[in-house]
Short mmCIF file of C-alpha atoms and ligand atoms in Angstrom, two decimals:
data_model
loop_
_atom_site.label_atom_id
_atom_site.label_comp_id
_atom_site.label_asym_id
_atom_site.label_seq_id
_atom_site.Cartn_x
_atom_site.Cartn_y
_atom_site.Cartn_z
CA UNK A 1 3.53 11.88 -28.98
CA UNK A 2 3.92 10.14 -31.71
CA UNK A 3 6.02 6.82 -30.23
CA UNK A 4 7.15 4.57 -32.71
CA UNK A 5 7.74 0.37 -32.73
CA UNK A 6 11.37 1.03 -31.93
CA UNK A 7 14.15 1.74 -29.30
CA UNK A 8 13.89 5.42 -28.26
CA UNK A 9 14.09 7.53 -30.81
CA UNK A 10 18.47 8.58 -31.04
CA UNK A 11 19.11 6.17 -29.11
CA UNK A 12 20.73 2.87 -30.50
CA UNK A 13 20.20 -0.43 -29.17
CA UNK A 14 23.31 -0.63 -27.36
CA UNK A 15 23.16 2.64 -25.81
CA UNK A 16 19.91 2.00 -24.98
CA UNK A 17 20.85 -0.52 -22.84
CA UNK A 18 23.51 1.32 -21.15
CA UNK A 19 20.51 3.83 -19.94
CA UNK A 20 18.61 1.42 -18.43
CA UNK A 21 21.41 -0.87 -17.11
CA UNK A 22 21.10 -2.41 -14.09
CA UNK A 23 17.18 -2.46 -15.06
CA UNK A 24 15.42 -5.22 -15.08
CA UNK A 25 13.91 -5.40 -18.30
CA UNK A 26 17.35 -4.17 -19.95
CA UNK A 27 18.97 -6.67 -18.04
CA UNK A 28 16.32 -9.63 -19.73
CA UNK A 29 16.59 -8.26 -22.72
CA UNK A 30 21.02 -8.50 -22.99
CA UNK A 31 20.52 -12.37 -20.98
CA UNK A 32 18.29 -14.17 -23.80
CA UNK A 33 18.02 -12.06 -26.76
CA UNK A 34 18.59 -14.72 -28.41
CA UNK A 35 15.75 -17.33 -27.08
CA UNK A 36 12.38 -17.45 -28.60
CA UNK A 37 10.46 -16.52 -24.89
CA UNK A 38 12.77 -13.00 -24.60
CA UNK A 39 12.34 -11.92 -28.15
CA UNK A 40 7.97 -12.63 -27.12
CA UNK A 41 7.96 -10.57 -24.02
CA UNK A 42 10.51 -7.71 -25.85
CA UNK A 43 8.40 -8.15 -28.21
CA UNK A 44 5.17 -6.45 -26.39
CA UNK A 45 6.43 -4.21 -23.61
CA UNK A 46 8.54 -3.31 -26.97
CA UNK A 47 5.75 -1.53 -29.43
CA UNK A 48 2.89 1.24 -28.08
CA UNK A 49 1.32 0.99 -26.00
CA UNK A 50 -2.66 1.33 -27.70
CA UNK A 51 -4.27 4.25 -26.09
CA UNK A 52 -5.61 7.69 -27.85
CA UNK A 53 -2.87 10.10 -29.12
CA UNK A 54 -1.70 11.92 -26.26
CA UNK A 55 -3.46 15.62 -26.87
CA UNK A 56 -1.58 17.60 -23.90
CA UNK A 57 1.68 16.59 -21.63
CA UNK A 58 0.82 13.17 -21.12
CA UNK A 59 1.42 12.19 -17.26
CA UNK A 60 1.03 8.63 -16.64
CA UNK A 61 0.38 7.51 -13.14
CA UNK A 62 1.16 3.68 -11.75
CA UNK A 63 -0.81 2.18 -10.16
CA UNK A 64 -4.33 2.68 -8.58
CA UNK A 65 -4.63 2.76 -4.88
CA UNK A 66 -5.48 5.88 -2.59
CA UNK A 67 -1.65 7.26 -4.03
CA UNK A 68 -2.28 7.16 -7.73
CA UNK A 69 -6.19 6.93 -8.07
CA UNK A 70 -6.02 10.51 -6.21
CA UNK A 71 -3.40 12.45 -8.82
CA UNK A 72 -5.11 10.93 -11.90
CA UNK A 73 -7.87 12.44 -10.57
CA UNK A 74 -6.58 15.45 -8.97
CA UNK A 75 -4.16 16.04 -12.15
CA UNK A 76 -6.35 16.29 -14.62
CA UNK A 77 -8.72 18.98 -12.10
CA UNK A 78 -5.81 21.39 -11.59
CA UNK A 79 -4.74 20.74 -15.09
CA UNK A 80 -7.05 19.82 -17.93
CA UNK A 81 -4.50 20.17 -20.16
CA UNK A 82 -2.71 16.96 -18.99
CA UNK A 83 -3.89 13.44 -20.91
CA UNK A 84 -3.63 11.08 -17.86
CA UNK A 85 -2.89 7.04 -18.09
CA UNK A 86 -3.53 5.25 -14.67
CA UNK A 87 -1.32 1.61 -15.37
CA UNK A 88 -3.02 -0.70 -13.05
CA UNK A 89 -3.25 -3.90 -13.06
CA UNK A 90 -5.83 -5.85 -10.76
CA UNK A 91 -9.10 -5.71 -12.77
CA UNK A 92 -10.99 -4.07 -9.56
CA UNK A 93 -9.98 -1.79 -6.91
CA UNK A 94 -10.71 -3.43 -3.43
CA UNK A 95 -9.80 -1.43 -0.49
CA UNK A 96 -7.22 -2.18 2.51
CA UNK A 97 -8.70 0.33 4.60
CA UNK A 98 -12.35 -0.73 6.20
CA UNK A 99 -11.28 -4.23 5.24
CA UNK A 100 -11.07 -5.30 9.19
CA UNK A 101 -14.64 -4.19 9.18
CA UNK A 102 -15.78 -6.45 6.81
CA UNK A 103 -13.51 -9.60 8.54
CA UNK A 104 -16.47 -9.11 11.16
CA UNK A 105 -19.17 -8.44 8.85
CA UNK A 106 -20.18 -5.32 9.17
CA UNK A 107 -19.60 -4.33 6.17
CA UNK A 108 -19.80 -6.31 3.13
CA UNK A 109 -17.02 -7.06 0.12
CA UNK A 110 -19.29 -4.20 -1.85
CA UNK A 111 -18.01 -1.68 0.12
CA UNK A 112 -14.55 -2.31 -0.34
CA UNK A 113 -14.65 -3.01 -4.09
CA UNK A 114 -15.03 -0.14 -6.97
CA UNK A 115 -14.33 -0.09 -10.61
CA UNK A 116 -11.24 1.54 -12.23
CA UNK A 117 -13.16 2.48 -15.26
CA UNK A 118 -16.04 4.13 -13.13
CA UNK A 119 -12.55 5.86 -11.46
CA UNK A 120 -11.23 7.10 -15.43
CA UNK A 121 -14.33 7.91 -16.85
CA UNK A 122 -15.34 10.12 -13.89
CA UNK A 123 -11.91 11.53 -14.17
CA UNK A 124 -11.65 12.16 -17.85
CA UNK A 125 -8.76 10.05 -17.35
CA UNK A 126 -7.72 6.61 -19.96
CA UNK A 127 -6.98 3.11 -17.02
CA UNK A 128 -4.58 1.21 -19.10
CA UNK A 129 -4.50 -2.61 -17.09
CA UNK A 130 -1.00 -3.49 -17.37
CA UNK A 131 1.73 -3.62 -15.32
CA UNK A 132 5.05 -1.02 -15.50
CA UNK A 133 7.66 -3.42 -16.25
CA UNK A 134 10.65 -0.41 -17.09
CA UNK A 135 11.67 2.50 -17.19
CA UNK A 136 14.10 4.46 -19.47
CA UNK A 137 13.95 7.97 -17.81
CA UNK A 138 16.25 9.35 -20.24
CA UNK A 139 14.03 8.64 -23.25
CA UNK A 140 11.18 9.13 -20.25
CA UNK A 141 9.23 5.85 -22.08
CA UNK A 142 7.80 3.79 -19.84
CA UNK A 143 7.69 -0.27 -20.54
CA UNK A 144 4.58 -1.84 -19.66
CA UNK A 145 2.91 -5.11 -20.11
CA UNK A 146 0.81 -3.29 -22.85
CA UNK A 147 3.59 -1.72 -24.54
CA UNK A 148 5.71 1.18 -24.04
CA UNK A 149 4.47 5.08 -23.00
CA UNK A 150 5.81 8.03 -24.01
CA UNK A 151 4.89 10.25 -21.17
CA UNK A 152 6.15 13.91 -19.96
CA UNK A 153 5.99 12.90 -16.50
CA UNK A 154 5.30 10.04 -13.97
CA UNK A 155 4.08 9.29 -10.66
CA UNK A 156 5.04 5.91 -9.30
CA UNK A 157 2.80 5.12 -6.69
CA UNK A 158 3.34 0.88 -7.03
CA UNK A 159 2.67 0.81 -2.66
CA UNK A 160 5.31 -1.75 -0.35
CA UNK A 161 5.89 -5.13 -0.73
CA UNK A 162 6.83 -8.13 2.33
CA UNK A 163 10.35 -8.70 3.84
CA UNK A 164 9.93 -12.25 4.81
CA UNK A 165 13.66 -12.30 5.59
CA UNK A 166 12.92 -10.14 7.96
CA UNK A 167 11.61 -12.46 10.05
CA UNK A 168 14.06 -14.92 9.65
CA UNK A 169 12.20 -16.37 6.20
CA UNK A 170 14.88 -16.92 4.39
CA UNK A 171 14.04 -19.72 1.52
CA UNK A 172 12.08 -18.63 -1.36
CA UNK A 173 9.55 -22.06 -0.42
CA UNK A 174 9.26 -21.56 3.04
CA UNK A 175 8.74 -18.12 1.88
CA UNK A 176 5.95 -19.32 -0.87
CA UNK A 177 4.17 -21.07 1.85
CA UNK A 178 4.24 -18.59 4.80
CA UNK A 179 2.68 -16.26 1.96
CA UNK A 180 0.08 -17.86 0.64
CA UNK A 181 -0.69 -19.80 3.49
CA UNK A 182 -0.78 -17.38 6.04
CA UNK A 183 -1.35 -14.61 3.80
CA UNK A 184 -0.54 -10.85 5.46
CA UNK A 185 -3.79 -9.22 4.23
CA UNK A 186 -2.27 -5.78 4.20
CA UNK A 187 -2.01 -5.40 0.64
CA UNK A 188 -5.24 -5.37 -0.98
CA UNK A 189 -7.29 -8.32 -2.71
CA UNK A 190 -6.92 -11.94 -2.19
CA UNK A 191 -4.48 -11.57 1.01
CA UNK A 192 -7.62 -10.70 2.15
CA UNK A 193 -10.82 -13.13 0.61
CA UNK A 194 -7.84 -15.84 2.28
CA UNK A 195 -7.73 -14.49 5.87
CA UNK A 196 -11.52 -13.80 5.32
CA UNK A 197 -12.03 -17.59 4.17
CA UNK A 198 -9.44 -18.93 7.13
CA UNK A 199 -12.05 -17.45 10.02
CA UNK A 200 -15.01 -19.04 8.60
CA UNK A 201 -13.11 -22.41 9.07
CA UNK A 202 -11.48 -21.86 12.05
CA UNK A 203 -13.15 -24.01 14.91
CA UNK A 204 -10.55 -24.07 18.25
CA UNK A 205 -7.03 -23.31 18.81
CA UNK A 206 -4.88 -20.43 18.41
CA UNK A 207 -5.06 -17.95 15.81
CA UNK A 208 -1.59 -15.82 15.58
CA UNK A 209 -1.27 -12.28 14.30
CA UNK A 210 1.53 -10.69 14.25
CA UNK A 211 3.03 -6.47 14.46
CA UNK A 212 6.24 -5.43 12.16
CA UNK A 213 9.09 -3.98 13.52
CA UNK A 214 9.87 -0.56 11.21
CA UNK A 215 7.41 1.92 9.52
CA UNK A 216 4.53 -0.62 8.24
CA UNK A 217 1.03 -0.55 6.68
CA UNK A 218 -1.45 0.97 8.80
CA UNK A 219 0.18 1.14 11.95
CA UNK A 220 -3.37 0.60 13.77
CA UNK A 221 -4.38 -2.47 11.53
CA UNK A 222 -3.44 -5.39 13.78
CA UNK A 223 -4.73 -3.95 16.66
CA UNK A 224 -7.99 -3.49 15.01
CA UNK A 225 -7.29 -6.29 13.60
CA UNK A 226 -7.06 -8.35 16.42
CA UNK A 227 -9.97 -6.48 18.42
CA UNK A 228 -12.08 -7.94 15.25
CA UNK A 229 -11.31 -10.59 14.61
CA UNK A 230 -12.09 -11.56 18.81
CA UNK A 231 -15.22 -9.64 18.12
CA UNK A 232 -15.99 -11.82 15.76
CA UNK A 233 -15.01 -15.55 17.43
CA UNK A 234 -17.46 -14.26 19.92
CA UNK A 235 -20.26 -13.52 17.79
CA UNK A 236 -19.95 -16.99 16.27
CA UNK A 237 -19.06 -18.89 19.55
CA UNK A 238 -15.75 -20.10 18.16
CA UNK A 239 -13.27 -21.72 20.48
CA UNK A 240 -10.49 -19.93 19.57
CA UNK A 241 -8.24 -17.01 21.14
CA UNK A 242 -5.97 -14.69 18.68
CA UNK A 243 -2.77 -14.53 20.10
CA UNK A 244 -0.98 -11.11 19.06
CA UNK A 245 2.96 -10.93 18.36
CA UNK A 246 4.21 -7.10 19.61
CA UNK A 247 7.65 -5.93 18.91
CA UNK A 248 6.25 -2.79 20.53
CA UNK A 249 6.27 -2.07 24.45
CA UNK A 250 2.20 -1.00 23.97
CA UNK A 251 0.30 -0.87 20.87
CA UNK A 252 0.55 1.93 18.83
CA UNK A 253 1.14 4.91 20.87
CA UNK A 254 -1.48 7.53 20.88
CA UNK A 255 -3.92 4.99 20.51
CA UNK A 256 -2.35 2.80 23.26
CA UNK A 257 -4.71 3.69 25.81
CA UNK A 258 -7.76 2.55 23.56
CA UNK A 259 -6.26 -0.40 22.67
CA UNK A 260 -4.95 -1.79 26.13
CA UNK A 261 -8.66 -0.66 27.23
CA UNK A 262 -11.02 -2.50 24.29
CA UNK A 263 -8.21 -5.91 24.83
CA UNK A 264 -9.27 -5.71 29.24
CA UNK A 265 -12.89 -4.97 29.03
CA UNK A 266 -13.73 -6.61 25.56
CA UNK A 267 -11.18 -9.86 24.75
CA UNK A 268 -10.26 -10.92 27.91
CA UNK A 269 -10.97 -14.44 27.56
CA UNK A 270 -10.36 -14.00 23.12
CA UNK A 271 -7.01 -11.96 22.69
CA UNK A 272 -3.69 -12.80 24.32
CA UNK A 273 -1.77 -10.25 23.91
CA UNK A 274 2.26 -10.15 23.72
CA UNK A 275 4.27 -6.87 24.02
CA UNK A 276 7.91 -6.65 23.36
CA UNK A 277 7.75 -9.72 21.87
CA UNK A 278 10.08 -10.05 18.68
CA UNK A 279 9.68 -12.79 16.07
CA UNK A 280 12.83 -13.79 15.34
CA UNK A 281 11.15 -16.51 12.59
CA UNK A 282 8.04 -19.23 11.85
CA UNK A 283 8.08 -22.45 10.27
CA UNK A 284 4.97 -22.23 8.00
CA UNK A 285 5.48 -26.40 7.73
CA UNK A 286 5.47 -27.30 11.34
CA UNK A 287 3.45 -24.25 11.81
CA UNK A 288 4.98 -22.54 14.72
CA UNK A 289 6.61 -19.12 15.83
CA UNK A 290 9.36 -18.84 17.74
CA UNK A 291 10.71 -15.11 19.10
CA UNK A 292 13.25 -14.14 21.76
CA UNK A 293 10.99 -15.76 24.40
CA UNK A 294 10.38 -19.25 23.23
CA UNK A 295 8.86 -21.32 20.79
CA UNK A 296 4.46 -21.02 20.54
CA UNK A 297 1.87 -23.55 17.96
CA UNK A 298 -0.44 -22.08 16.03
CA UNK A 299 -3.19 -23.42 14.82
CA UNK A 300 -4.03 -20.68 12.03
CA UNK A 301 -2.46 -17.53 11.10
CA UNK A 302 -1.97 -14.53 9.53
CA UNK A 303 1.70 -13.17 9.77
CA UNK A 304 2.39 -9.88 8.80
CA UNK A 305 5.52 -9.34 8.06
CA UNK A 306 8.19 -6.31 8.07
CA UNK A 307 7.20 -3.67 4.93
CA UNK A 308 9.16 -2.23 2.39
CA UNK A 309 8.56 -0.08 -0.39
CA UNK A 310 7.30 -2.02 -3.61
CA UNK A 311 10.40 -4.13 -5.17
CA UNK A 312 9.77 -1.79 -8.63
CA UNK A 313 11.46 0.84 -6.47
CA UNK A 314 14.62 -0.46 -6.62
CA UNK A 315 14.21 -2.30 -9.58
CA UNK A 316 14.16 1.14 -11.65
CA UNK A 317 17.18 2.00 -9.08
CA UNK A 318 14.63 5.07 -7.10
CA UNK A 319 15.25 3.26 -4.45
CA UNK A 320 17.76 4.90 -1.51
CA UNK A 321 20.21 1.87 -0.48
CA UNK A 322 21.08 3.16 3.21
CA UNK A 323 17.27 3.21 3.93
CA UNK A 324 16.22 0.34 5.89
CA UNK A 325 12.92 -0.44 3.60
CA UNK A 326 14.27 0.53 0.79
CA UNK A 327 12.14 3.74 0.10
CA UNK A 328 12.24 5.78 -2.51
CA UNK A 329 15.06 8.41 -3.30
CA UNK A 330 13.36 11.54 -3.58
CA UNK A 331 13.20 15.11 -2.75
CA UNK A 332 11.00 14.71 0.62
CA UNK A 333 9.25 18.31 -0.29
CA UNK A 334 8.23 18.27 -3.65
CA UNK A 335 8.83 14.55 -4.34
CA UNK A 336 10.97 13.70 -7.59
CA UNK A 337 13.41 11.52 -8.19
CA UNK A 338 16.63 13.74 -6.84
CA UNK A 339 17.92 15.14 -9.71
CA UNK A 340 14.90 14.73 -12.24
CA UNK A 341 11.98 17.16 -11.66
CA UNK A 342 9.56 14.45 -14.30
CA UNK A 343 9.37 11.19 -12.09
CA UNK A 344 7.55 11.32 -8.46
CA UNK A 345 7.52 8.51 -6.15
CA UNK A 346 4.70 8.49 -3.95
CA UNK A 347 1.93 6.48 -1.28
CA UNK A 348 3.40 4.29 0.28
CA UNK A 349 7.18 3.81 -0.81
CA UNK A 350 8.02 7.66 0.26
CA UNK A 351 10.68 7.44 3.01
CA UNK A 352 8.77 10.28 5.09
CA UNK A 353 8.44 8.49 7.96
CA UNK A 354 4.64 8.63 7.66
CA UNK A 355 2.05 7.00 8.46
CA UNK A 356 1.95 4.53 5.48
CA UNK A 357 -2.10 5.39 5.13
CA UNK A 358 -4.65 5.66 2.70
CA UNK A 359 -5.93 8.82 4.07
CA UNK A 360 -2.17 9.87 4.36
CA UNK A 361 -1.91 8.84 0.78
CA UNK A 362 -5.16 10.76 -0.18
CA UNK A 363 -4.28 14.27 1.30
CA UNK A 364 -0.48 14.10 0.19
CA UNK A 365 -2.17 12.96 -3.60
CA UNK A 366 -3.72 16.01 -3.63
CA UNK A 367 -1.20 18.15 -2.82
CA UNK A 368 1.72 15.83 -5.67
CA UNK A 369 -1.03 17.32 -8.37
CA UNK A 370 -1.15 20.66 -7.66
CA UNK A 371 2.94 20.61 -7.24
CA UNK A 372 2.91 18.78 -11.10
CA UNK A 373 0.48 21.21 -12.53
CA UNK A 374 3.08 24.12 -10.60
CA UNK A 375 5.99 22.33 -12.51
CA UNK A 376 3.93 22.29 -16.13
CA UNK A 377 3.17 25.89 -15.25
CA UNK A 378 6.60 26.87 -14.73
CA UNK A 379 5.57 27.90 -10.56
CA UNK A 380 6.56 26.98 -7.13
CA UNK A 381 4.12 25.81 -4.63
CA UNK A 382 4.29 25.59 -0.76
CA UNK A 383 5.16 22.29 0.80
CA UNK A 384 1.51 21.07 2.45
CA UNK A 385 1.24 18.81 5.21
CA UNK A 386 -0.36 15.28 4.69
CA UNK A 387 -3.40 14.42 6.72
CA UNK A 388 -3.47 11.45 8.10
CA UNK A 389 -6.92 10.31 9.56
CA UNK A 390 -7.39 6.95 11.13
CA UNK A 391 -10.70 5.33 13.11
CA UNK A 392 -9.93 1.68 14.82
CA UNK A 393 -13.16 0.05 15.53
CA UNK A 394 -12.19 -1.87 18.46
CA UNK A 395 -15.81 -3.65 19.01
CA UNK A 396 -18.14 -5.14 16.52
CA UNK A 397 -21.21 -5.39 18.35
CA UNK A 398 -22.42 -2.63 19.18
CA UNK A 399 -19.73 -0.92 16.37
CA UNK A 400 -17.49 1.28 18.38
CA UNK A 401 -14.27 3.46 17.42
CA UNK A 402 -11.52 4.95 18.73
CA UNK A 403 -10.17 7.98 16.27
CA UNK A 404 -6.54 10.06 15.46
CA UNK A 405 -6.29 13.06 13.43
CA UNK A 406 -2.99 14.45 12.75
CA UNK A 407 -1.00 16.93 10.68
CA UNK A 408 3.26 16.59 9.93
CA UNK A 409 6.08 18.71 11.91
CA UNK A 410 7.91 20.32 8.35
CA UNK A 411 11.27 19.27 10.03
CA UNK A 412 10.96 16.05 11.57
CA UNK A 413 7.97 14.91 9.78
CA UNK A 414 6.78 14.21 13.60
CA UNK A 415 3.18 13.90 14.45
CA UNK A 416 1.43 18.01 14.91
CA UNK A 417 -2.24 19.45 15.82
CA UNK A 418 -2.81 15.65 17.27
CA UNK A 419 -6.34 15.19 17.68
CA UNK A 420 -6.91 12.24 19.42
CA UNK A 421 -10.08 10.48 21.63
CA UNK A 422 -9.52 6.55 22.80
CA UNK A 423 -12.85 6.48 24.48
CA UNK A 424 -14.49 4.25 22.17
CA UNK A 425 -17.94 4.93 21.34
CA UNK A 426 -20.95 3.96 18.65
CA UNK A 427 -20.45 7.89 17.28
CA UNK A 428 -17.09 7.14 15.88
CA UNK A 429 -17.90 3.90 15.16
CA UNK A 430 -20.19 5.51 12.63
CA UNK A 431 -18.29 8.45 11.63
CA UNK A 432 -15.55 6.00 10.32
CA UNK A 433 -17.69 4.73 8.15
CA UNK A 434 -18.61 8.20 6.84
CA UNK A 435 -14.89 8.91 6.84
CA UNK A 436 -14.84 5.69 4.26
CA UNK A 437 -17.55 6.98 1.91
CA UNK A 438 -15.97 10.23 2.13
CA UNK A 439 -12.55 8.83 0.98
CA UNK A 440 -14.33 6.36 -1.78
CA UNK A 441 -15.81 9.52 -2.96
CA UNK A 442 -12.28 11.59 -3.17
CA UNK A 443 -11.05 8.66 -5.34
CA UNK A 444 -13.52 7.27 -7.89
C1 FAD B 17 -6.24 -3.62 7.39
C2 FAD B 17 -5.91 -2.62 6.61
C3 FAD B 17 -7.04 -1.36 7.06
C4 FAD B 17 -6.25 0.02 7.18
N1 FAD B 17 -6.90 0.89 7.19
C5 FAD B 17 -6.65 1.92 7.32
C6 FAD B 17 -7.33 3.04 8.02
O1 FAD B 17 -8.78 2.79 8.46
N2 FAD B 17 -7.00 4.45 7.26
C7 FAD B 17 -6.48 4.78 6.83
O2 FAD B 17 -5.88 6.44 6.01
N3 FAD B 17 -5.73 3.39 5.81
C8 FAD B 17 -5.38 2.11 6.42
N4 FAD B 17 -4.96 1.13 5.91
C9 FAD B 17 -3.78 1.49 4.96
C10 FAD B 17 -3.94 1.97 3.58
O3 FAD B 17 -4.60 0.78 3.23
C11 FAD B 17 -2.59 1.88 2.95
O4 FAD B 17 -1.36 2.97 3.78
C12 FAD B 17 -2.87 2.85 1.70
O5 FAD B 17 -3.53 1.91 0.51
C13 FAD B 17 -1.51 3.04 0.74
O6 FAD B 17 -1.75 3.42 -0.67
P1 FAD B 17 -1.49 2.82 -2.00
O7 FAD B 17 -1.61 4.33 -3.16
O8 FAD B 17 0.01 3.50 -1.61
O9 FAD B 17 -0.69 1.58 -2.00
P2 FAD B 17 -1.60 0.68 -2.80
O10 FAD B 17 -2.87 1.17 -2.63
O11 FAD B 17 -1.17 -0.47 -2.15
O12 FAD B 17 -2.14 0.52 -4.28
C14 FAD B 17 -1.25 0.25 -4.68
C15 FAD B 17 -1.13 -0.73 -6.32
O13 FAD B 17 0.03 0.00 -7.22
C16 FAD B 17 -0.33 -1.19 -8.37
N5 FAD B 17 0.73 -1.68 -8.65
C17 FAD B 17 1.97 -2.82 -8.26
N6 FAD B 17 3.03 -2.77 -8.99
C18 FAD B 17 2.99 -2.36 -10.03
C19 FAD B 17 3.36 -2.33 -11.68
N7 FAD B 17 4.22 -2.49 -11.77
N8 FAD B 17 2.43 -1.20 -12.26
C20 FAD B 17 1.37 -0.45 -11.68
N9 FAD B 17 1.02 -0.86 -10.77
C21 FAD B 17 1.38 -1.60 -9.82
C22 FAD B 17 -1.04 -2.04 -7.14
O14 FAD B 17 -1.75 -3.33 -7.37
C23 FAD B 17 -1.75 -1.17 -6.16
O15 FAD B 17 -3.04 -1.20 -6.61
C24 FAD B 17 -4.91 -0.23 6.06
C25 FAD B 17 -4.46 -0.72 5.54
C26 FAD B 17 -4.70 -2.52 6.05
C27 FAD B 17 -4.44 -3.13 4.60
#
């Protein structure tokens, strides 16, 4: 498809701004068009991205996480004529899943890190290292930090952002202090590296950890993390305890017996678990957290605020304003933005109550790739449930895990076909590694 350096063909500047009304780029251009800085920004995004000419229907995939990587690869497998471009700003993929094992030194960093070059080469698609900034869905043009791309289909899989206001942090300055000093480490990359360094430097006292409300990323993640930090403290003879504040009555329901057994049998003196405890506010400067019961002091922390769909989804006007987590307003079976079968939203910013997990995003990605290929062929396919497979390593010495596997009911989207093993075992500990290796193979 030919790409020009001007506005979308047949669309004047006035009209273009109207089409993109409410969107970030349009607003920035309108507000600051006269300043040299604005000219530089719009000049960069407003020229074609330097890409090979499209050799077939162009599919742009935004985000190189579990969702985007799977969809980019499988779109090409479903229809080799698709010209797939994945837009992802990070230089290296680092998985969130298995990262708790790395905190406890059960795996090395190389296990978590993978190359987007390798993924794109093996999948026969193009990786554009950049960021989606705006979208003109009428003209089917995606504006990235590296220039614009005209598309036939676009998939948005940008993951999550945090909502600090939900834990009482409304001042942007305090939000930055909290995010930088006590990162949640539920988004890939720097946050995890920072948490690992915190553990290495922790000598004694209270290490605070929190569970958010709502449908947060990796429902068992905070409990698994408490166990593995507990194991790390024990192994390294650190005189500290993990205080885990949880708004729920018990840990993530299916696995509650497995986690509670680990807390009481393995970490009695190391994990202080506070169920039914809501975080009302955090003072990251005084290092205190106020709950609905009292105010606690901490020495160090990893504070996990409420999760929301990536702000990009709201910026592009693709969110459901009624959704408490600002998730996407899409057809819940076919994943396209309401009224637009060329634009899909997947992964952790979907509105369905599926577990926000990598296996869910990966299995969903297979289905969405088939859906788009069917759309291109003028066909329709039946809904396929995503699958959640979630191992939680609750002991590091020796390595032992518990597991839940489930699909989703087509009407309620609640768990169905559940397979659960809450008895921690070394066999499940080993299976967790095999599951992770299989997922990397499938995404890369
Ligand atoms: C500690 C931890 C443990 C976990 N354990 C498990 C587990 O055991 N099992 C399991 O199944 N899941 C687990 N998960 C959850 C899993 O990692 C996530 O649910 C999964 O990664 C979601 O995939 P995603 O593609 O939706 O989002 P992400 O993986 O976050 O990917 C989103 C990508 O979009 C990119 N992006 C954002 N904005 C833009 C933009 N404007 N332009 C271009 N790109 C953009 C980001 O850079 C990012 O790479 C765990 C998560 C954590 C944090």
